[in-house]
Amino acid sequence: MAIDFSVVREAIPVLLEGLRVTAVVSLIGIPIGVVIGIAGAYAAQSRTLLRPVALAYVELVRNIPYLILVYLSFFGLPKLGIGASAMAVAVGCTAFYTGGYFCEILRAALRSVARGQTHAALSLGMTYWQTQRHVVAPQLFGFLIPPTTSLVIMMFKDSAIFSVMSLPEMTYQSNLLTANTFAYVEVLGTTALIYWLSSVLLAGVGRRLETVVGRRTRTPDVVPLTTLSAKGKGQLS
Amino acid sequence: MFDALGMGAMSGVIEPFLEGVVSGTATTLAASAGAFAIGLGLGIVLLLARISPFAPLRSLVVLWVSLIRGTPALIHMLIAYYMVPAMFDISISPVTAGVAALACNTSAYIVEILRGALGTISYGQRCAAYAMGMRGAQVWRHVLLPQVIYRAIPPLTSEFTILLKASSLMSIIAVPELATVARNATLQTDLPLQVFAITAAVYFVLLFCISAASRVCERRVSRMLPHGH
């Protein structure tokens, strides 16, 4: 079979227009999700009623297929009198899902920062939030970046599901093009290629961030006592 | 509160849907299990290619993994159902296309899981097996593969839950699984909230049980494996 490159040439601008919508959804939805995830992780650490709520939220996200969540929000919410556009539902679903997964990532990272460090900081007289700000948070990034990169790529890819509610993102544009031209090989091939290149790019950005943060936050395993006290004086006074 | 959601009105129309849920769940489970079995077989073959001494073969597997992991599962469904038949001028049933797409998808993740598990087996075991006079295939069959599979059980079960969630995407190509049953039921009954809530609950129970089984498995495996290697 021959590939008709004129179809590919015509498809690319349309697909890139779809990619723009995909990117907008991800750029708004994922940061909101990260904020939800941070709130969720600290809620799950607390000893209040917020803890079971946060844990239930994470289980919901992990055990319900994304497609069903999208169907439920898009077709179900209007029945509750909440009319939302496809764009709003897409951003909401992205945020809801990202939040659950980021909560898990952050919880694992918080566990990875040795408990002893928190105790040491608290015994130095730091408050809980000072400990989080000066001791825990700077070390978290190293643990957070690799899984967060995977999460961002996952949410970016899963945005293809929003085509079921006719949000004009890339997969929807691809479906329209194939319906009009029947050029399945050219259009679907190009769509997959654009998704792949975008994912490779995102993974590259993630790796780059890892090395940058790795350079900045790398600490020696054993710190000589003299430098520790000197450092401690400088930082805490 | 139930009446506010139209539960009273729905008792008549919901029964056919509930019957559909049973058959849909069966299809979901069967298709996921089938795709997982094929994906596991494919994953083992890919693992052998991934660590073969022949460099182009290794690069091909790396490319396969990158391509699959860099594109949405939904696109894999569309490629299997529309693009592959158009390329080779054949016709494929939705179920075949769906299972094939899921199997290819999961194979890329499985090969990485297996490679991780293989990395934990000390090189000395391979040397010892060769020293005992085993040939390459025998070393694989009797020494490495059983341990790889065993160590990979916990991540493989969690990969299965991901696969089961992705199987809902088969509704895009009209495989009569749970998500398709739900979608059709909403078209007939106009009760999307109730229908999708029930569907979500069914998925939740299925996945929660599998995750729980996976945690039990993980504890067993970690207890039985020697520490260190």
PDB file of C-alpha atoms in Angstrom, chain B:
ATOM      1  CA  MET B   1     -32.654  10.812  48.448  1.00  0.00           C
ATOM      2  CA  PHE B   2     -32.840   7.831  46.142  1.00  0.00           C
ATOM      3  CA  ASP B   3     -36.105   9.118  44.739  1.00  0.00           C
ATOM      4  CA  ALA B   4     -34.519  12.471  44.057  1.00  0.00           C
ATOM      5  CA  LEU B   5     -32.082  10.616  41.826  1.00  0.00           C
ATOM      6  CA  GLY B   6     -34.967   8.877  40.062  1.00  0.00           C
ATOM      7  CA  MET B   7     -34.346   5.469  41.599  1.00  0.00           C
ATOM      8  CA  GLY B   8     -38.083   4.789  41.819  1.00  0.00           C
ATOM      9  CA  ALA B   9     -38.624   5.499  38.153  1.00  0.00           C
ATOM     10  CA  MET B  10     -35.622   3.495  37.145  1.00  0.00           C
ATOM     11  CA  SER B  11     -36.450   0.132  38.688  1.00  0.00           C
ATOM     12  CA  GLY B  12     -38.328  -0.915  35.533  1.00  0.00           C
ATOM     13  CA  VAL B  13     -35.730   0.150  33.012  1.00  0.00           C
ATOM     14  CA  ILE B  14     -32.697  -0.772  35.028  1.00  0.00           C
ATOM     15  CA  GLU B  15     -33.236  -4.532  35.030  1.00  0.00           C
ATOM     16  CA  PRO B  16     -32.122  -5.124  31.438  1.00  0.00           C
ATOM     17  CA  PHE B  17     -29.062  -3.018  32.221  1.00  0.00           C
ATOM     18  CA  LEU B  18     -28.224  -5.093  35.285  1.00  0.00           C
ATOM     19  CA  GLU B  19     -28.384  -8.243  33.154  1.00  0.00           C
ATOM     20  CA  GLY B  20     -26.106  -6.523  30.662  1.00  0.00           C
ATOM     21  CA  VAL B  21     -23.706  -5.638  33.479  1.00  0.00           C
ATOM     22  CA  VAL B  22     -23.149  -9.319  34.194  1.00  0.00           C
ATOM     23  CA  SER B  23     -22.325 -10.214  30.590  1.00  0.00           C
ATOM     24  CA  GLY B  24     -20.348  -6.971  30.162  1.00  0.00           C
ATOM     25  CA  THR B  25     -18.281  -7.721  33.262  1.00  0.00           C
ATOM     26  CA  ALA B  26     -17.642 -11.238  31.968  1.00  0.00           C
ATOM     27  CA  THR B  27     -16.446  -9.824  28.636  1.00  0.00           C
ATOM     28  CA  THR B  28     -14.268  -7.241  30.396  1.00  0.00           C
ATOM     29  CA  LEU B  29     -12.637  -9.899  32.560  1.00  0.00           C
ATOM     30  CA  ALA B  30     -12.208 -12.418  29.729  1.00  0.00           C
ATOM     31  CA  ALA B  31     -10.770  -9.843  27.314  1.00  0.00           C
ATOM     32  CA  SER B  32      -8.422  -8.427  29.973  1.00  0.00           C
ATOM     33  CA  ALA B  33      -7.236 -11.885  31.020  1.00  0.00           C
ATOM     34  CA  GLY B  34      -6.733 -12.944  27.399  1.00  0.00           C
ATOM     35  CA  ALA B  35      -4.878  -9.744  26.529  1.00  0.00           C
ATOM     36  CA  PHE B  36      -2.738 -10.109  29.642  1.00  0.00           C
ATOM     37  CA  ALA B  37      -1.816 -13.715  28.808  1.00  0.00           C
ATOM     38  CA  ILE B  38      -0.839 -12.762  25.253  1.00  0.00           C
ATOM     39  CA  GLY B  39       0.958  -9.656  26.521  1.00  0.00           C
ATOM     40  CA  LEU B  40       2.922 -11.730  29.016  1.00  0.00           C
ATOM     41  CA  GLY B  41       4.004 -14.189  26.304  1.00  0.00           C
ATOM     42  CA  LEU B  42       4.931 -11.309  24.021  1.00  0.00           C
ATOM     43  CA  GLY B  43       6.710  -9.621  26.926  1.00  0.00           C
ATOM     44  CA  ILE B  44       8.887 -12.690  27.536  1.00  0.00           C
ATOM     45  CA  VAL B  45       9.835 -12.868  23.849  1.00  0.00           C
ATOM     46  CA  LEU B  46      10.586  -9.130  23.882  1.00  0.00           C
ATOM     47  CA  LEU B  47      12.691  -9.563  27.027  1.00  0.00           C
ATOM     48  CA  LEU B  48      14.819 -12.211  25.286  1.00  0.00           C
ATOM     49  CA  ALA B  49      15.221  -9.847  22.320  1.00  0.00           C
ATOM     50  CA  ARG B  50      15.936  -6.909  24.656  1.00  0.00           C
ATOM     51  CA  ILE B  51      18.929  -8.680  26.231  1.00  0.00           C
ATOM     52  CA  SER B  52      20.114 -10.521  23.125  1.00  0.00           C
ATOM     53  CA  PRO B  53      23.695  -9.930  21.967  1.00  0.00           C
ATOM     54  CA  PHE B  54      22.319  -8.703  18.606  1.00  0.00           C
ATOM     55  CA  ALA B  55      22.225  -4.879  18.857  1.00  0.00           C
ATOM     56  CA  PRO B  56      19.605  -4.076  16.159  1.00  0.00           C
ATOM     57  CA  LEU B  57      17.169  -6.456  17.872  1.00  0.00           C
ATOM     58  CA  ARG B  58      17.726  -4.672  21.190  1.00  0.00           C
ATOM     59  CA  SER B  59      17.138  -1.281  19.571  1.00  0.00           C
ATOM     60  CA  LEU B  60      13.904  -2.531  18.003  1.00  0.00           C
ATOM     61  CA  VAL B  61      12.551  -3.504  21.420  1.00  0.00           C
ATOM     62  CA  VAL B  62      13.613  -0.150  22.873  1.00  0.00           C
ATOM     63  CA  LEU B  63      11.780   1.583  20.022  1.00  0.00           C
ATOM     64  CA  TRP B  64       8.681  -0.611  20.514  1.00  0.00           C
ATOM     65  CA  VAL B  65       8.571   0.210  24.233  1.00  0.00           C
ATOM     66  CA  SER B  66       9.047   3.922  23.577  1.00  0.00           C
ATOM     67  CA  LEU B  67       6.364   3.987  20.848  1.00  0.00           C
ATOM     68  CA  ILE B  68       3.790   2.127  22.935  1.00  0.00           C
ATOM     69  CA  ARG B  69       4.478   4.092  26.102  1.00  0.00           C
ATOM     70  CA  GLY B  70       4.481   7.406  24.249  1.00  0.00           C
ATOM     71  CA  THR B  71       1.059   7.030  22.632  1.00  0.00           C
ATOM     72  CA  PRO B  72      -2.426   6.795  24.190  1.00  0.00           C
ATOM     73  CA  ALA B  73      -4.100   3.395  24.595  1.00  0.00           C
ATOM     74  CA  LEU B  74      -7.114   4.881  22.815  1.00  0.00           C
ATOM     75  CA  ILE B  75      -4.966   5.438  19.722  1.00  0.00           C
ATOM     76  CA  HIS B  76      -3.787   1.799  19.936  1.00  0.00           C
ATOM     77  CA  MET B  77      -7.446   0.732  19.754  1.00  0.00           C
ATOM     78  CA  LEU B  78      -8.057   2.917  16.710  1.00  0.00           C
ATOM     79  CA  ILE B  79      -4.866   1.697  15.030  1.00  0.00           C
ATOM     80  CA  ALA B  80      -5.765  -1.960  15.638  1.00  0.00           C
ATOM     81  CA  TYR B  81      -9.354  -1.575  14.449  1.00  0.00           C
ATOM     82  CA  TYR B  82      -9.022   0.908  11.573  1.00  0.00           C
ATOM     83  CA  MET B  83      -5.417   1.333  10.515  1.00  0.00           C
ATOM     84  CA  VAL B  84      -4.122  -2.250  10.512  1.00  0.00           C
ATOM     85  CA  PRO B  85      -7.051  -3.599   8.434  1.00  0.00           C
ATOM     86  CA  ALA B  86      -6.618  -0.700   5.980  1.00  0.00           C
ATOM     87  CA  MET B  87      -2.890  -1.413   5.696  1.00  0.00           C
ATOM     88  CA  PHE B  88      -3.201  -5.111   4.969  1.00  0.00           C
ATOM     89  CA  ASP B  89      -6.626  -5.098   3.374  1.00  0.00           C
ATOM     90  CA  ILE B  90      -8.148  -7.482   5.895  1.00  0.00           C
ATOM     91  CA  SER B  91     -11.123  -7.258   8.225  1.00  0.00           C
ATOM     92  CA  ILE B  92     -10.791  -7.656  11.990  1.00  0.00           C
ATOM     93  CA  SER B  93     -13.579  -8.141  14.511  1.00  0.00           C
ATOM     94  CA  PRO B  94     -13.792  -5.535  17.284  1.00  0.00           C
ATOM     95  CA  VAL B  95     -12.945  -8.120  19.960  1.00  0.00           C
ATOM     96  CA  THR B  96      -9.819  -9.292  18.121  1.00  0.00           C
ATOM     97  CA  ALA B  97      -8.687  -5.716  17.526  1.00  0.00           C
ATOM     98  CA  GLY B  98      -9.383  -4.721  21.127  1.00  0.00           C
ATOM     99  CA  VAL B  99      -7.571  -7.682  22.657  1.00  0.00           C
ATOM    100  CA  ALA B 100      -4.647  -7.268  20.244  1.00  0.00           C
ATOM    101  CA  ALA B 101      -4.345  -3.564  21.071  1.00  0.00           C
ATOM    102  CA  LEU B 102      -4.441  -4.250  24.819  1.00  0.00           C
ATOM    103  CA  ALA B 103      -1.925  -7.081  24.477  1.00  0.00           C
ATOM    104  CA  CYS B 104       0.517  -4.917  22.509  1.00  0.00           C
ATOM    105  CA  ASN B 105       0.016  -2.091  24.985  1.00  0.00           C
ATOM    106  CA  THR B 106       0.653  -4.219  28.053  1.00  0.00           C
ATOM    107  CA  SER B 107       3.613  -6.061  26.445  1.00  0.00           C
ATOM    108  CA  ALA B 108       5.661  -2.856  26.429  1.00  0.00           C
ATOM    109  CA  TYR B 109       5.090  -2.343  30.151  1.00  0.00           C
ATOM    110  CA  ILE B 110       5.563  -6.037  30.957  1.00  0.00           C
ATOM    111  CA  VAL B 111       8.946  -6.228  29.224  1.00  0.00           C
ATOM    112  CA  GLU B 112      10.205  -3.390  31.432  1.00  0.00           C
ATOM    113  CA  ILE B 113       8.815  -5.091  34.560  1.00  0.00           C
ATOM    114  CA  LEU B 114      10.504  -8.377  33.604  1.00  0.00           C
ATOM    115  CA  ARG B 115      13.760  -6.599  32.825  1.00  0.00           C
ATOM    116  CA  GLY B 116      13.653  -5.004  36.266  1.00  0.00           C
ATOM    117  CA  ALA B 117      13.032  -8.426  37.849  1.00  0.00           C
ATOM    118  CA  LEU B 118      15.849 -10.008  35.848  1.00  0.00           C
ATOM    119  CA  GLY B 119      18.199  -7.298  37.096  1.00  0.00           C
ATOM    120  CA  THR B 120      17.651  -8.481  40.671  1.00  0.00           C
ATOM    121  CA  ILE B 121      18.890 -12.026  39.949  1.00  0.00           C
ATOM    122  CA  SER B 122      22.600 -12.230  40.618  1.00  0.00           C
ATOM    123  CA  TYR B 123      24.852 -12.971  37.680  1.00  0.00           C
ATOM    124  CA  GLY B 124      26.490 -15.798  39.642  1.00  0.00           C
ATOM    125  CA  GLN B 125      23.397 -17.959  39.194  1.00  0.00           C
ATOM    126  CA  ARG B 126      23.770 -17.834  35.440  1.00  0.00           C
ATOM    127  CA  CYS B 127      27.467 -18.673  35.711  1.00  0.00           C
ATOM    128  CA  ALA B 128      26.698 -21.542  38.071  1.00  0.00           C
ATOM    129  CA  ALA B 129      24.082 -22.952  35.700  1.00  0.00           C
ATOM    130  CA  TYR B 130      26.487 -22.817  32.762  1.00  0.00           C
ATOM    131  CA  ALA B 131      29.200 -24.360  34.931  1.00  0.00           C
ATOM    132  CA  MET B 132      26.839 -27.264  35.634  1.00  0.00           C
ATOM    133  CA  GLY B 133      26.677 -27.884  31.916  1.00  0.00           C
ATOM    134  CA  MET B 134      23.284 -26.375  31.114  1.00  0.00           C
ATOM    135  CA  ARG B 135      22.774 -24.887  27.694  1.00  0.00           C
ATOM    136  CA  GLY B 136      21.382 -21.360  27.122  1.00  0.00           C
ATOM    137  CA  ALA B 137      17.772 -22.463  26.713  1.00  0.00           C
ATOM    138  CA  GLN B 138      17.979 -24.722  29.760  1.00  0.00           C
ATOM    139  CA  VAL B 139      19.388 -21.918  31.894  1.00  0.00           C
ATOM    140  CA  TRP B 140      16.403 -19.814  30.882  1.00  0.00           C
ATOM    141  CA  ARG B 141      13.831 -22.524  31.286  1.00  0.00           C
ATOM    142  CA  HIS B 142      15.001 -23.905  34.650  1.00  0.00           C
ATOM    143  CA  VAL B 143      16.921 -21.138  36.395  1.00  0.00           C
ATOM    144  CA  LEU B 144      16.120 -17.606  35.250  1.00  0.00           C
ATOM    145  CA  LEU B 145      12.545 -17.534  33.966  1.00  0.00           C
ATOM    146  CA  PRO B 146      10.871 -19.071  37.057  1.00  0.00           C
ATOM    147  CA  GLN B 147      12.612 -16.552  39.308  1.00  0.00           C
ATOM    148  CA  VAL B 148      11.900 -13.622  37.001  1.00  0.00           C
ATOM    149  CA  ILE B 149       8.189 -14.436  36.852  1.00  0.00           C
ATOM    150  CA  TYR B 150       8.089 -15.023  40.590  1.00  0.00           C
ATOM    151  CA  ARG B 151       9.743 -11.740  41.440  1.00  0.00           C
ATOM    152  CA  ALA B 152       7.630  -9.913  38.894  1.00  0.00           C
ATOM    153  CA  ILE B 153       4.308 -11.114  40.340  1.00  0.00           C
ATOM    154  CA  PRO B 154       3.559  -7.977  42.427  1.00  0.00           C
ATOM    155  CA  PRO B 155       4.258  -5.441  39.641  1.00  0.00           C
ATOM    156  CA  LEU B 156       2.524  -7.736  37.133  1.00  0.00           C
ATOM    157  CA  THR B 157      -0.689  -7.785  39.156  1.00  0.00           C
ATOM    158  CA  SER B 158      -0.647  -4.004  39.359  1.00  0.00           C
ATOM    159  CA  GLU B 159      -0.062  -3.921  35.600  1.00  0.00           C
ATOM    160  CA  PHE B 160      -3.134  -6.162  35.269  1.00  0.00           C
ATOM    161  CA  THR B 161      -5.283  -3.609  37.134  1.00  0.00           C
ATOM    162  CA  ILE B 162      -4.044  -0.913  34.737  1.00  0.00           C
ATOM    163  CA  LEU B 163      -4.901  -3.192  31.823  1.00  0.00           C
ATOM    164  CA  LEU B 164      -8.376  -3.842  33.224  1.00  0.00           C
ATOM    165  CA  LYS B 165      -8.985  -0.096  33.476  1.00  0.00           C
ATOM    166  CA  ALA B 166      -7.716   0.405  29.930  1.00  0.00           C
ATOM    167  CA  SER B 167     -10.053  -2.353  28.712  1.00  0.00           C
ATOM    168  CA  SER B 168     -12.917   0.151  29.107  1.00  0.00           C
ATOM    169  CA  LEU B 169     -11.448   1.853  26.028  1.00  0.00           C
ATOM    170  CA  MET B 170     -12.635  -1.118  23.963  1.00  0.00           C
ATOM    171  CA  SER B 171     -16.034   0.591  24.059  1.00  0.00           C
ATOM    172  CA  ILE B 172     -14.626   3.023  21.463  1.00  0.00           C
ATOM    173  CA  ILE B 173     -14.609   0.177  18.931  1.00  0.00           C
ATOM    174  CA  ALA B 174     -17.893  -1.305  20.233  1.00  0.00           C
ATOM    175  CA  VAL B 175     -16.609  -4.436  21.974  1.00  0.00           C
ATOM    176  CA  PRO B 176     -19.593  -5.444  24.159  1.00  0.00           C
ATOM    177  CA  GLU B 177     -17.770  -5.005  27.487  1.00  0.00           C
ATOM    178  CA  LEU B 178     -18.856  -3.181  30.625  1.00  0.00           C
ATOM    179  CA  ALA B 179     -18.313   0.413  29.437  1.00  0.00           C
ATOM    180  CA  THR B 180     -20.151  -0.317  26.166  1.00  0.00           C
ATOM    181  CA  VAL B 181     -23.075  -1.874  28.035  1.00  0.00           C
ATOM    182  CA  ALA B 182     -23.235   1.248  30.217  1.00  0.00           C
ATOM    183  CA  ARG B 183     -23.042   3.614  27.264  1.00  0.00           C
ATOM    184  CA  ASN B 184     -25.836   1.763  25.444  1.00  0.00           C
ATOM    185  CA  ALA B 185     -27.962   1.696  28.593  1.00  0.00           C
ATOM    186  CA  THR B 186     -27.720   5.483  28.983  1.00  0.00           C
ATOM    187  CA  LEU B 187     -28.871   5.916  25.406  1.00  0.00           C
ATOM    188  CA  GLN B 188     -31.911   3.712  26.085  1.00  0.00           C
ATOM    189  CA  THR B 189     -32.823   4.910  29.569  1.00  0.00           C
ATOM    190  CA  ASP B 190     -31.521   8.482  29.782  1.00  0.00           C
ATOM    191  CA  LEU B 191     -30.317   7.805  33.319  1.00  0.00           C
ATOM    192  CA  PRO B 192     -26.595   8.465  32.872  1.00  0.00           C
ATOM    193  CA  LEU B 193     -25.957   9.318  36.505  1.00  0.00           C
ATOM    194  CA  GLN B 194     -27.314   6.052  37.875  1.00  0.00           C
ATOM    195  CA  VAL B 195     -25.989   3.842  35.085  1.00  0.00           C
ATOM    196  CA  PHE B 196     -22.444   5.212  35.182  1.00  0.00           C
ATOM    197  CA  ALA B 197     -22.411   5.273  38.988  1.00  0.00           C
ATOM    198  CA  ILE B 198     -23.320   1.566  39.021  1.00  0.00           C
ATOM    199  CA  THR B 199     -20.690   0.882  36.346  1.00  0.00           C
ATOM    200  CA  ALA B 200     -18.058   2.781  38.310  1.00  0.00           C
ATOM    201  CA  ALA B 201     -19.016   0.776  41.399  1.00  0.00           C
ATOM    202  CA  VAL B 202     -18.624  -2.528  39.526  1.00  0.00           C
ATOM    203  CA  TYR B 203     -15.185  -1.497  38.245  1.00  0.00           C
ATOM    204  CA  PHE B 204     -14.261  -0.302  41.721  1.00  0.00           C
ATOM    205  CA  VAL B 205     -15.141  -3.629  43.333  1.00  0.00           C
ATOM    206  CA  LEU B 206     -13.316  -5.622  40.623  1.00  0.00           C
ATOM    207  CA  LEU B 207     -10.161  -3.509  40.794  1.00  0.00           C
ATOM    208  CA  PHE B 208     -10.209  -3.231  44.565  1.00  0.00           C
ATOM    209  CA  CYS B 209     -10.345  -7.034  44.897  1.00  0.00           C
ATOM    210  CA  ILE B 210      -7.477  -7.474  42.450  1.00  0.00           C
ATOM    211  CA  SER B 211      -5.391  -4.837  44.272  1.00  0.00           C
ATOM    212  CA  ALA B 212      -6.089  -6.533  47.592  1.00  0.00           C
ATOM    213  CA  ALA B 213      -5.053  -9.895  46.134  1.00  0.00           C
ATOM    214  CA  SER B 214      -1.943  -8.214  44.759  1.00  0.00           C
ATOM    215  CA  ARG B 215      -1.007  -6.892  48.211  1.00  0.00           C
ATOM    216  CA  VAL B 216      -1.383 -10.383  49.719  1.00  0.00           C
ATOM    217  CA  CYS B 217       0.735 -11.762  46.869  1.00  0.00           C
ATOM    218  CA  GLU B 218       3.383  -9.128  47.461  1.00  0.00           C
ATOM    219  CA  ARG B 219       3.673 -10.024  51.145  1.00  0.00           C
ATOM    220  CA  ARG B 220       3.947 -13.732  50.346  1.00  0.00           C
ATOM    221  CA  VAL B 221       6.571 -13.189  47.659  1.00  0.00           C
ATOM    222  CA  SER B 222       8.679 -10.854  49.786  1.00  0.00           C
ATOM    223  CA  ARG B 223       8.572 -13.374  52.640  1.00  0.00           C
ATOM    224  CA  MET B 224       9.645 -16.297  50.451  1.00  0.00           C
ATOM    225  CA  LEU B 225      12.425 -14.576  48.561  1.00  0.00           C
ATOM    226  CA  PRO B 226      15.911 -14.600  50.036  1.00  0.00           C
ATOM    227  CA  HIS B 227      17.041 -11.172  51.152  1.00  0.00           C
ATOM    228  CA  GLY B 228      19.979  -9.606  49.418  1.00  0.00           C
ATOM    229  CA  HIS B 229      20.126 -10.735  45.822  1.00  0.00           C
TER     230      HIS B 229
END
